[in-house]
Short mmCIF file of C-alpha atoms in Angstrom, two decimals:
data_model
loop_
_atom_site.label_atom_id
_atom_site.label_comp_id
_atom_site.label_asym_id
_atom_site.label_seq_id
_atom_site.Cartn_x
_atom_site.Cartn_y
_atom_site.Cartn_z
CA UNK A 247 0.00 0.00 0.00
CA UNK A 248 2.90 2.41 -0.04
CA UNK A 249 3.94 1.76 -3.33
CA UNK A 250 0.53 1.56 -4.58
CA UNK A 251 -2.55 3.28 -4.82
CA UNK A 252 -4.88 -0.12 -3.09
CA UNK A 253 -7.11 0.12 -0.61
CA UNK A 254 -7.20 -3.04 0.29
CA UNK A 255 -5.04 -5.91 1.66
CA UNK A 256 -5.61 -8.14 -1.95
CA UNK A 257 -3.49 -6.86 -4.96
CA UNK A 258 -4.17 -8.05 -8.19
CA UNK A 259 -3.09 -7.60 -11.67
CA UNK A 260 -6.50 -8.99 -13.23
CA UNK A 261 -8.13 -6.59 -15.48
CA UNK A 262 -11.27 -6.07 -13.35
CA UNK A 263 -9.17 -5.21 -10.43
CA UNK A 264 -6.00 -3.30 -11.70
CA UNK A 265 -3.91 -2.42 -8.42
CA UNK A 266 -1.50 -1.29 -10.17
CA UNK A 267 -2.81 -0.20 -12.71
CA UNK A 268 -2.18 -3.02 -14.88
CA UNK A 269 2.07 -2.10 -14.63
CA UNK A 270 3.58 -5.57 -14.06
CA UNK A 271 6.98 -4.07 -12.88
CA UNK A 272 4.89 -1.70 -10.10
CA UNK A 273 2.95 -4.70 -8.76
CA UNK A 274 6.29 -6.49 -8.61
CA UNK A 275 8.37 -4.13 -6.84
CA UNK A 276 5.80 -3.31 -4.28
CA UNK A 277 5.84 -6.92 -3.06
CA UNK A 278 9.78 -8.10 -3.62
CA UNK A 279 13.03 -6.92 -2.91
CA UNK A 280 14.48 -7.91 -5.54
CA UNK A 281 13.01 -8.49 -8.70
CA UNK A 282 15.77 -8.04 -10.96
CA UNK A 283 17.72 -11.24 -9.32
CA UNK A 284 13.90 -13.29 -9.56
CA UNK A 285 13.82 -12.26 -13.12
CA UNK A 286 17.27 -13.89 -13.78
CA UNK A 287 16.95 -16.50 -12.15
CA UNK A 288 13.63 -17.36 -13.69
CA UNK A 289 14.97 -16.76 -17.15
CA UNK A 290 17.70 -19.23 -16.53
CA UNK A 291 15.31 -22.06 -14.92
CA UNK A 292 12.51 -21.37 -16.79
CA UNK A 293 13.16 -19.14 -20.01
CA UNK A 294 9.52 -20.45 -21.74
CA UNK A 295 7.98 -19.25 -18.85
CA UNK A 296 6.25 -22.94 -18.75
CA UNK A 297 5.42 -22.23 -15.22
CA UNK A 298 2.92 -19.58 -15.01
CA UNK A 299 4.87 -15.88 -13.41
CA UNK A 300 4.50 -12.32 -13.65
CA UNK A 301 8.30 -12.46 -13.86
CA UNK A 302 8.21 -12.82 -17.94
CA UNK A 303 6.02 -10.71 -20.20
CA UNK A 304 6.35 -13.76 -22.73
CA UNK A 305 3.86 -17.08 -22.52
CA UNK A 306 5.07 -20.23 -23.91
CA UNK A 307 5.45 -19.97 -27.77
CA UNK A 308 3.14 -21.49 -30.18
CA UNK A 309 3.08 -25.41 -30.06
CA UNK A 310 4.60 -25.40 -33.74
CA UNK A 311 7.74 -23.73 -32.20
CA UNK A 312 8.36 -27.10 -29.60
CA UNK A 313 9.56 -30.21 -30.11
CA UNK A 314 6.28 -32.26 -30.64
CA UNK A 315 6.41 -35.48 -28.77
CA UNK A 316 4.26 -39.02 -28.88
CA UNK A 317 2.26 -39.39 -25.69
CA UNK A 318 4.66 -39.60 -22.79
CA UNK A 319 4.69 -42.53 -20.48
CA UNK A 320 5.74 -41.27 -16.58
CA UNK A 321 9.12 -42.50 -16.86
CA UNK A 322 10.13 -41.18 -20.19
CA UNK A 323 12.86 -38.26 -20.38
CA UNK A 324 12.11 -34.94 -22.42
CA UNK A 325 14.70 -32.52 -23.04
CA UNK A 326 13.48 -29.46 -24.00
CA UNK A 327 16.99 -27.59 -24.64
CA UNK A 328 16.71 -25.51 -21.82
CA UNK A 329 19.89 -25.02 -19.59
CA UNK A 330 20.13 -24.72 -15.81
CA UNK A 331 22.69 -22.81 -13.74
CA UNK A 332 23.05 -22.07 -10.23
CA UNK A 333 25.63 -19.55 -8.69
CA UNK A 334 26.41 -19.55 -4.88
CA UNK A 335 24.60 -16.59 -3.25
CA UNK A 336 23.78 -14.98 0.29
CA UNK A 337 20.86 -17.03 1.95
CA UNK A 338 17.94 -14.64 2.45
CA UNK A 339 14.33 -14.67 0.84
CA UNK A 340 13.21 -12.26 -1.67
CA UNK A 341 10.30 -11.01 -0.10
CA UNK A 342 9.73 -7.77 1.73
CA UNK A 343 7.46 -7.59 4.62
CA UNK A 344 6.41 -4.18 4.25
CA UNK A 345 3.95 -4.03 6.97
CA UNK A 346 2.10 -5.85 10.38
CA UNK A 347 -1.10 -3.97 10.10
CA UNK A 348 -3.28 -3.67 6.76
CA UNK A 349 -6.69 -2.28 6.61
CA UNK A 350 -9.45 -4.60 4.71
CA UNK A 351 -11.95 -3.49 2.51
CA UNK A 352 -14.56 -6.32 2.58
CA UNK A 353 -16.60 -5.28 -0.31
CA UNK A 354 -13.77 -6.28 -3.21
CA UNK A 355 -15.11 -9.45 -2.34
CA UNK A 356 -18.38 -11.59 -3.51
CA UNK A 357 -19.01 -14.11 -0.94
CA UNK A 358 -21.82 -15.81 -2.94
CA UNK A 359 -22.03 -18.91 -4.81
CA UNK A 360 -21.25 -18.55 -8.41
CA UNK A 361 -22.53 -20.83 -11.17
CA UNK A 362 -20.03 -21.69 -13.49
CA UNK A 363 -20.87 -23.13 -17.12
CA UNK A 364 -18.69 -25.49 -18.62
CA UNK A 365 -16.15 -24.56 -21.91
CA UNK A 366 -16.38 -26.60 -24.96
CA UNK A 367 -13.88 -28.68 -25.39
CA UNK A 368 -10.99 -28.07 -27.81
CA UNK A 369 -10.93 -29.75 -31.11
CA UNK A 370 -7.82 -28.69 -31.92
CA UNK A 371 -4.78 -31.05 -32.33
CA UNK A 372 -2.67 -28.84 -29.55
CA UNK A 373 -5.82 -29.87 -27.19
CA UNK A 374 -5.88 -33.58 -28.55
CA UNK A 375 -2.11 -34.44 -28.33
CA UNK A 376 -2.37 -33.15 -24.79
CA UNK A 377 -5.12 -34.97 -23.43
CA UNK A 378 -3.67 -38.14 -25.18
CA UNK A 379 -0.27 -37.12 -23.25
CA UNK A 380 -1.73 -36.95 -19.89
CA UNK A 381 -3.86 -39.82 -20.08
CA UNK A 382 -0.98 -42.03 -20.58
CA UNK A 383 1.17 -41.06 -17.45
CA UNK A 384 -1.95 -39.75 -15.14
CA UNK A 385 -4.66 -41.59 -13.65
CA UNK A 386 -7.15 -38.89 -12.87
CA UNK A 387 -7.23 -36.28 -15.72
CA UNK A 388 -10.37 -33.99 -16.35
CA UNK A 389 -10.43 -31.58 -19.48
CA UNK A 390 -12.96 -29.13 -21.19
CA UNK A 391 -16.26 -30.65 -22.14
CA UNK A 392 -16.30 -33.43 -19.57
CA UNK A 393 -18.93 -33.30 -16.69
CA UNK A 394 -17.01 -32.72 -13.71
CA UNK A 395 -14.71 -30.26 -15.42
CA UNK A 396 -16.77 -27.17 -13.59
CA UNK A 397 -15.66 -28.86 -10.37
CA UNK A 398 -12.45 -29.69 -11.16
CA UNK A 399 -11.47 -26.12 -12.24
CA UNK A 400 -12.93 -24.42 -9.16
CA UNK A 401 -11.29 -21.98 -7.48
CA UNK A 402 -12.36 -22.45 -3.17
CA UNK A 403 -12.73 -18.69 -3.91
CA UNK A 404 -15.87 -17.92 -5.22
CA UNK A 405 -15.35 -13.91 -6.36
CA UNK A 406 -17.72 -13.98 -9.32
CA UNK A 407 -14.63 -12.40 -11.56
CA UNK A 408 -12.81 -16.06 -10.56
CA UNK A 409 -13.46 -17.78 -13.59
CA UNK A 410 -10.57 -19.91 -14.46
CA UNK A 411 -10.52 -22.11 -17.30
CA UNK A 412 -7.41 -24.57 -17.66
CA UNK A 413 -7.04 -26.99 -20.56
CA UNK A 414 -7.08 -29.74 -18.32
CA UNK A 415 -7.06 -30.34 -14.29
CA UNK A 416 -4.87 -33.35 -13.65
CA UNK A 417 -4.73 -34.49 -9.94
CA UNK A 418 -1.64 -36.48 -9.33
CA UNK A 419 -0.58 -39.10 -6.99
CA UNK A 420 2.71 -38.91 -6.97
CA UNK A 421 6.50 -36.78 -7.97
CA UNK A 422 6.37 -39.37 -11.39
CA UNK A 423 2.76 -37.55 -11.97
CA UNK A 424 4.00 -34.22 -11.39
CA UNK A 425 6.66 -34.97 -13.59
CA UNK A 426 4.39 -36.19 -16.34
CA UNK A 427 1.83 -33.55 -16.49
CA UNK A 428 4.83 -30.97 -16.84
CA UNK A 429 6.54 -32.60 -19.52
CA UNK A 430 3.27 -32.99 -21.45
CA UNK A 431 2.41 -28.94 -21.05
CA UNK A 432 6.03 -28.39 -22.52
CA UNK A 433 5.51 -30.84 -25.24
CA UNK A 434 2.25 -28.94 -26.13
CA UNK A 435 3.20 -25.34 -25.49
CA UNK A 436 0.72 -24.80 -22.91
CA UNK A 437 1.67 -23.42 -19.04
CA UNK A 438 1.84 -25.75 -15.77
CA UNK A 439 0.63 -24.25 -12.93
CA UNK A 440 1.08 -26.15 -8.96
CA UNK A 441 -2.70 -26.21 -6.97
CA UNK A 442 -2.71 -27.31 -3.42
CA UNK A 443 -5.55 -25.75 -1.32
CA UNK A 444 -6.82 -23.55 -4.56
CA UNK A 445 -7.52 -20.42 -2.32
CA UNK A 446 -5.77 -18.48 -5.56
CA UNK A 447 -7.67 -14.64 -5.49
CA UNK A 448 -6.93 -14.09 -9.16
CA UNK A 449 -7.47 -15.82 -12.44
CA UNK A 450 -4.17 -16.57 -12.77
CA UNK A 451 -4.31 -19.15 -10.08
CA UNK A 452 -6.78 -21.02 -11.54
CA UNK A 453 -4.34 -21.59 -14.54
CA UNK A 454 -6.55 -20.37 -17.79
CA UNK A 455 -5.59 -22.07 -21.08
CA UNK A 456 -3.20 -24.17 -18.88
CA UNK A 457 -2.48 -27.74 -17.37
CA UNK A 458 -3.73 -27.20 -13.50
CA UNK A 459 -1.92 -29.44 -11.40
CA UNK A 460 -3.57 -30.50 -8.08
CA UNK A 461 -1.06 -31.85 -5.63
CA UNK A 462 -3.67 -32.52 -2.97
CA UNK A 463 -2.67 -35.97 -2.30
CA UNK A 464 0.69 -35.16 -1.84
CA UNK A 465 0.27 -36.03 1.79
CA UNK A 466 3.42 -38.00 2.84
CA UNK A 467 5.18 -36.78 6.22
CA UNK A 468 8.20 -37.54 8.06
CA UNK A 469 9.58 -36.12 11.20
CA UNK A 470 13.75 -36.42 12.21
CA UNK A 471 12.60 -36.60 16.29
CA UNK A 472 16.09 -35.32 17.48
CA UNK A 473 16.12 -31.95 14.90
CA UNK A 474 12.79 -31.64 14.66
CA UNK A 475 13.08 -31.38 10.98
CA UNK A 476 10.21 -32.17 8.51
CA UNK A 477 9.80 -33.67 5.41
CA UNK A 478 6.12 -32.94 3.96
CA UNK A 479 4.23 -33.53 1.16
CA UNK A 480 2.95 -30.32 -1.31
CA UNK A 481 -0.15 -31.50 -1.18
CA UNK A 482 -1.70 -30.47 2.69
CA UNK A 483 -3.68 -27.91 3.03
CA UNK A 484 -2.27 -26.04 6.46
CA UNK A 485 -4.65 -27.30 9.18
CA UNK A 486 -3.82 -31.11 7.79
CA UNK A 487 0.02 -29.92 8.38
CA UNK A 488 -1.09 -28.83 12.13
CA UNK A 489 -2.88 -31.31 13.20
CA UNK A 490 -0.47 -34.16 12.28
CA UNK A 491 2.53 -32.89 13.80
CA UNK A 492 0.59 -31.43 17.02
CA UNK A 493 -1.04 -34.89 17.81
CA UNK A 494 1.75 -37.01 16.18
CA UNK A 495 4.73 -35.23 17.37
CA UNK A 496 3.76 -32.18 19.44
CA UNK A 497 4.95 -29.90 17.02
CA UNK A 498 4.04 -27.02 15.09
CA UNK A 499 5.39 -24.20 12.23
CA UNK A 500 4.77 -20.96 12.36
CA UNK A 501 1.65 -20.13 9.82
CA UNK A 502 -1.50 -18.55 9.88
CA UNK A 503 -5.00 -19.98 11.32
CA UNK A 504 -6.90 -20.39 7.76
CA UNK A 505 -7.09 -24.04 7.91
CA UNK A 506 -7.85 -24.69 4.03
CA UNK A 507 -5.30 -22.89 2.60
CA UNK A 508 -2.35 -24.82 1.01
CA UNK A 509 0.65 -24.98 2.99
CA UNK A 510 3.13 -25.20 0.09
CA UNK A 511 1.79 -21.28 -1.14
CA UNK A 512 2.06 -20.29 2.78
CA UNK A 513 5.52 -21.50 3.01
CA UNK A 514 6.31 -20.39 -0.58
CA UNK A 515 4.82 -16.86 0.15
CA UNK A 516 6.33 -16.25 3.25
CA UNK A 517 3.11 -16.87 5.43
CA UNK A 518 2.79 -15.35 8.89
CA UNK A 519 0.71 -15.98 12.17
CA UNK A 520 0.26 -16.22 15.85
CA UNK A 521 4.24 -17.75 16.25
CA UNK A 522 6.04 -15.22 13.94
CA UNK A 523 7.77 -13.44 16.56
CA UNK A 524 8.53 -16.60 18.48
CA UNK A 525 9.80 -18.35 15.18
CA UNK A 526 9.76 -15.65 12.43
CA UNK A 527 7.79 -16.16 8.81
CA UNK A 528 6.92 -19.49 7.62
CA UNK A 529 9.53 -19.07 4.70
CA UNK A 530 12.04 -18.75 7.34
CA UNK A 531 11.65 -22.21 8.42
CA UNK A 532 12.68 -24.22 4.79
CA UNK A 533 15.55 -25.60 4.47
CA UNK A 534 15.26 -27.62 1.05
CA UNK A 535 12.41 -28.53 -1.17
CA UNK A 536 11.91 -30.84 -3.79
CA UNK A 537 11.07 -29.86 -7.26
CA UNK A 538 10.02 -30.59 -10.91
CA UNK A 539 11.63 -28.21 -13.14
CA UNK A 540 10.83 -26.83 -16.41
CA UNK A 541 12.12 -30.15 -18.16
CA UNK A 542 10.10 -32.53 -15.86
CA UNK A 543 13.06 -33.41 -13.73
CA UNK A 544 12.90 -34.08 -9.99
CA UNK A 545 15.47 -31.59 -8.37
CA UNK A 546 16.49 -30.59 -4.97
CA UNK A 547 17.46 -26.95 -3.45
CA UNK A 548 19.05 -25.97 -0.32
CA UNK A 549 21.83 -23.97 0.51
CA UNK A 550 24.00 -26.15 -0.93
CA UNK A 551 22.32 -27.53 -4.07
CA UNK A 552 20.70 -25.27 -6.58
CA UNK A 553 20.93 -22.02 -3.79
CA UNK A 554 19.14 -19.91 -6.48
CA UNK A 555 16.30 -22.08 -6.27
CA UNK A 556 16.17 -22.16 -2.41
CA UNK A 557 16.96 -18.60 -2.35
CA UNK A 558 13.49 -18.21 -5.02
CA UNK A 559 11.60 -20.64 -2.28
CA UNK A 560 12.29 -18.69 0.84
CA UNK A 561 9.70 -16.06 -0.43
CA UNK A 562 9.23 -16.31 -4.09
CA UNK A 563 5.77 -17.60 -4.09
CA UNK A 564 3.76 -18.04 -6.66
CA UNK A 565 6.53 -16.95 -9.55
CA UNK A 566 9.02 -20.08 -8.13
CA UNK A 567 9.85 -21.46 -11.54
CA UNK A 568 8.68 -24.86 -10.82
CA UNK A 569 6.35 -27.42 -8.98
CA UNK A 570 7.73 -27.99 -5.71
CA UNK A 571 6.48 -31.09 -4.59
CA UNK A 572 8.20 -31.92 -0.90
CA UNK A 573 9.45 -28.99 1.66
CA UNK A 574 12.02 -29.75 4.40
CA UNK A 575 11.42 -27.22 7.39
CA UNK A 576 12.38 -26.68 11.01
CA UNK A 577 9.35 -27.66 13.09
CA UNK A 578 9.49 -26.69 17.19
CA UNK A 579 7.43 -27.65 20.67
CA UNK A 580 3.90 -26.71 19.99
CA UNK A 581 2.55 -24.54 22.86
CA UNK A 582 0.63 -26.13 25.92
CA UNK A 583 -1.16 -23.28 27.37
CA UNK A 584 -1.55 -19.95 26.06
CA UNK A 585 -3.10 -16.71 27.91
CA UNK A 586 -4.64 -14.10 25.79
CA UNK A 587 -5.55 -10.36 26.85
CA UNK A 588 -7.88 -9.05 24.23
CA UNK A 589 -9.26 -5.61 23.62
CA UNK A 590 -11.34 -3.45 21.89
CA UNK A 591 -11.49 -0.04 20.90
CA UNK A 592 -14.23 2.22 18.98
CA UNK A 593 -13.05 3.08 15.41
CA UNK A 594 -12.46 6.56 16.36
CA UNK A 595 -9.59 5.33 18.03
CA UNK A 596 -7.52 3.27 15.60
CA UNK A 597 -4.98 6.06 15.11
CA UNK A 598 -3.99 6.78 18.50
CA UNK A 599 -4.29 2.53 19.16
CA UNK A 600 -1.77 2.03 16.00
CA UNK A 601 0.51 4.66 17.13
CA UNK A 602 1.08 3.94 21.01
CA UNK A 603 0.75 -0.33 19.86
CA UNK A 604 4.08 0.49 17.13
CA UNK A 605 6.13 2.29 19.70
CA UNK A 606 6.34 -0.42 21.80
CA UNK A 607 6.39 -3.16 19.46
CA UNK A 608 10.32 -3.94 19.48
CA UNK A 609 9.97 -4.89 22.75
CA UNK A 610 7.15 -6.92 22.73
CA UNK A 611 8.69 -8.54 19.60
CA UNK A 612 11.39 -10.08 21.68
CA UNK A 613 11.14 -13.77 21.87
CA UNK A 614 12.04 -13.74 25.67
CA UNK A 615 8.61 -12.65 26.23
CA UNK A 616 7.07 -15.25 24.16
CA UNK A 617 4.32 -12.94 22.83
CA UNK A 618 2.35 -12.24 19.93
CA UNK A 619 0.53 -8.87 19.32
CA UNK A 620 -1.52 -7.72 16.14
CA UNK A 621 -4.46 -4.97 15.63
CA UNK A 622 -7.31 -5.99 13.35
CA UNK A 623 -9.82 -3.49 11.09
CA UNK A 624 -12.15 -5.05 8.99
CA UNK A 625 -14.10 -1.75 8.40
CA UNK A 626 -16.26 -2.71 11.21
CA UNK A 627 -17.52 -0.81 13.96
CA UNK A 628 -14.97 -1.77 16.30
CA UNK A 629 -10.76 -1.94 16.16
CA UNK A 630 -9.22 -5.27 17.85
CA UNK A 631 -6.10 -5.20 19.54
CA UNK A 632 -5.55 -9.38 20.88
CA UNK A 633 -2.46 -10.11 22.20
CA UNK A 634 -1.16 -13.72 23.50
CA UNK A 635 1.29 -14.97 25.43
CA UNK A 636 2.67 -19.03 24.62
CA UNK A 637 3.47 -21.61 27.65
CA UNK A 638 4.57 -18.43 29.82
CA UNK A 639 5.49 -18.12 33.68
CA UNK A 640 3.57 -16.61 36.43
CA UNK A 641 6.27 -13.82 35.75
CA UNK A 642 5.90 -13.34 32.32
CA UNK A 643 2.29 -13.14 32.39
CA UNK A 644 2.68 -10.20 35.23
CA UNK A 645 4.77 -8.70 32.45
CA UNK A 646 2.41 -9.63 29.37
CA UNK A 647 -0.84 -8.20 31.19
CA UNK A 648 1.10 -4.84 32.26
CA UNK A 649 2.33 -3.90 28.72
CA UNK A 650 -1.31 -4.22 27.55
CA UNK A 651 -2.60 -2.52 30.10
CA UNK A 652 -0.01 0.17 29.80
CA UNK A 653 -1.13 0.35 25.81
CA UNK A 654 -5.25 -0.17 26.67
CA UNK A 655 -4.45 3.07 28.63
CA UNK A 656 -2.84 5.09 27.14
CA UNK A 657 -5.17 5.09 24.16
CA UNK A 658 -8.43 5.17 26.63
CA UNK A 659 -11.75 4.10 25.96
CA UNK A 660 -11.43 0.54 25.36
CA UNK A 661 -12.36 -2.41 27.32
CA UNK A 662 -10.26 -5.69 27.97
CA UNK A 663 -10.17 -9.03 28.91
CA UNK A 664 -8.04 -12.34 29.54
CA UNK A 665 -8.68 -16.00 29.05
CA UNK A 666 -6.84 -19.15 28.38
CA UNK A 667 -6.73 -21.88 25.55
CA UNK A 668 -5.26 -24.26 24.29
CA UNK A 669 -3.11 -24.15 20.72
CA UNK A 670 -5.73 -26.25 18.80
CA UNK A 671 -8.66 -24.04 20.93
CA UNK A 672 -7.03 -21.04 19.96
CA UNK A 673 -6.35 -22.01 16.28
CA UNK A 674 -10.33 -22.76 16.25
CA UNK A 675 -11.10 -19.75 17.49
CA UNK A 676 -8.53 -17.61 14.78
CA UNK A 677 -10.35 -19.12 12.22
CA UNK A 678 -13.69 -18.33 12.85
CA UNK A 679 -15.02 -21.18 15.33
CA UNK A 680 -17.41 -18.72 17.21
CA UNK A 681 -18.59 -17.97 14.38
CA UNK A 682 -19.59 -20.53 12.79
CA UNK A 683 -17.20 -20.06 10.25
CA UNK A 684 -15.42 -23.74 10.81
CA UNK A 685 -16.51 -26.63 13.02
CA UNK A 686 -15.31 -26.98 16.65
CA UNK A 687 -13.00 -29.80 16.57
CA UNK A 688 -9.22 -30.04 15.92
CA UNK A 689 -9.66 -32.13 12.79
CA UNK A 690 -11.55 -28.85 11.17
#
């Protein structure tokens, strides 16, 4: 919101909704660091822009400019000419947290069901030769024409301008799958675009004139008990990736509390939540992933192998030039007991309340005190100010409750209150439990 002229928190570069103003290079530079490094490293990964990126202006060429191919079987090889280099570099993410607070308009979004009519189906031979392609390697494929295409495309969003209509929605089972379905978009000259929990909020996402791929069952998981390291599939959504390692391993990563949204774009994107200032952004926490590059290869980044890659990863989000299909990440203790103070403020009151909460915010940041603070406006009739404190002391909580109370008033004319819960309780309650917005029970 500094660098553009939005007045809300989503950004988009769809037509309907031009941010900024339809300038690719604005958008971009108001949400990364440091495009210029993306853009070369996505030109040398990915120079056909076969994964779909506001990086490169250019789509894949014209199917009559690629090598045309027979239908692939999963464990056949295509080349596609492209070369891949990696240089050592600094460790970092590209992504710039520009702010903690954002004001939300609510009315750029339709919360209503759309109804949305099916596409004819292709009769070309670019549309043929595809479906032939992925048929052969995949087991579930669904393309234009067919039934339960409408379903298949369907974006968990349902903003009537979400209206995404991909070649074909494949929904694979496995990294041979993955590999597959990208090596039959290349073959074709059509995109490949990665799906997990398909909360995309612009057409883009849904991957129009595209191959789709759904990594949903991608739901392996492994812990290594003594680093508390993890090994998880692309496929879970982020509330499948809590509750297994809470009631499997008493774990957690730090993310938000929206339990249908894909953890691989979370991680990807740099997510943030309740443990951010215990355990910093979600990106923070990778440490390798697994990949299918723009030549249907399985490859691995870290800091040691392909560090471009894992640099792109550790922020990049949706313009990583390639499917990632496993992530590696530091996991820690999940929380036990956590005491909340939460109060409220009229609206009237939002700029002294933002003001007095920032000045003290380095302090409460520290992870001694085990804290989390945020402020929420959703152009309501009221301005939130919850705060919580994780698994602290008698002492810390003396602390906790006085450096509200300090903030409560000096900004006046609010009213406050404390209660405990529990991690799963309080994740519930994040994501709308009281309001009926999910079910009460930690499986939700």
């Amino acid at each position: 919101e500094r660098h553009m002229p939005c007045k809300s928190f989503y950004n988009y570069m769809n037509g309907d909704m031009p941010c900024a103003n339809g300038d690719r290079d604005r958008w971009l530079n108001a949400f990364f660091s440091d495009v210029g490094r993306m853009q070369q490293i996505k030109a040398t990964a990915d120079p056909q822009n076969l994964f779909q990126s506001h990086l490169l202006p250019n789509r894949v060429p014209p199917s009559s400019q690629w090598p045309r191919v027979p239908a692939l079987a999963s464990s056949t090889t295509l080349a596609l000419g492209a070369t891949t280099t990696t240089t050592t570099t600094s460790t970092g993410r590209p992504v710039a947290v520009s702010t903690s607070v954002r004001k939300v308009s609510t009315t750029s979004i339709a919360t209503s069901e759309t109804t949305i009519t099916s596409t004819p189906a292709l009769s070309d031979s670019v549309s043929s030769d595809l479906e032939a392609c992925l048929r052969q390697a995949i087991s579930s494929v669904v393309v234009r024409g067919e039934s339960s295409y409408d379903e298949a495309r369907r974006c968990r969003n349902t903003r009537v301008d979400i209206v995404p209509t991909p070649l074909a929605v494949v929904r694979v089972s496995c990294e041979e799958e993955v590999q597959a379905a990208v090596r039959c978009a290349a073959a074709q000259g059509v995109q490949a675009c990665a799906r997990a929990g398909a909360h995309g909020f612009e057409n883009a996402a849904g991957c129009s004139g595209g191959v789709a791929i759904d990594l949903q069952d991608l739901q392996n998981l492994t812990v290594e008990s003594a680093s508390q390291v993890v090994h998880f599939g692309a496929g879970h959504t982020l509330g499948q990736l809590y509750y297994k390692l809470k009631t499997e391993h008493d774990l957690v990563v730090p993310g938000g509390a929206e339990s249908g949204v894909g953890a691989s774009g979370l991680f990807l994107g740099c997510g943030r939540g309740m443990l951010t200032q215990l355990h910093g952004l979600a990106c923070d926490t990778i440490q390798g992933v697994r990949y299918v590059d723009a030549r249907g290869e399985l490859q691995v980044a870290n800091a040691d192998t392909n560090p471009d890659m894992f640099w792109m990863a550790k922020g990049g989000g949706g313009e990583f030039p390639g499917i990632v299909t496993e992530f590696t990440v530091q996991a820690f203790t999940a929380p036990h007991s956590l005491y909340a103070r939460d109060c409220t403020f009229p609206p009237e009151k939002a700029k002294a309340l933002i003001k007095t909460w920032v000045s003290h915010l380095p302090e409460m940041s520290d992870p001694v005190h085990q804290m989390f603070t945020h402020i929420t406006m959703w152009n309501s009739m009221y301005v939130n100010f919850p705060s919580l404190c994780f698994d602290c002391s008698p002492e810390q909580i003396e602390w906790f409750e006085a450096k509200v109370n300090e903030i409560a008033d000096a900004v006046g004319g609010g009213t406050c209150h404390s209660f405990g819960h529990g991690w799963f309780d309080q994740l519930l309650f994040e994501a709308g439990r009281d309001r009926g917005v999910i079910e009460n029970k930690a499986e939700a």
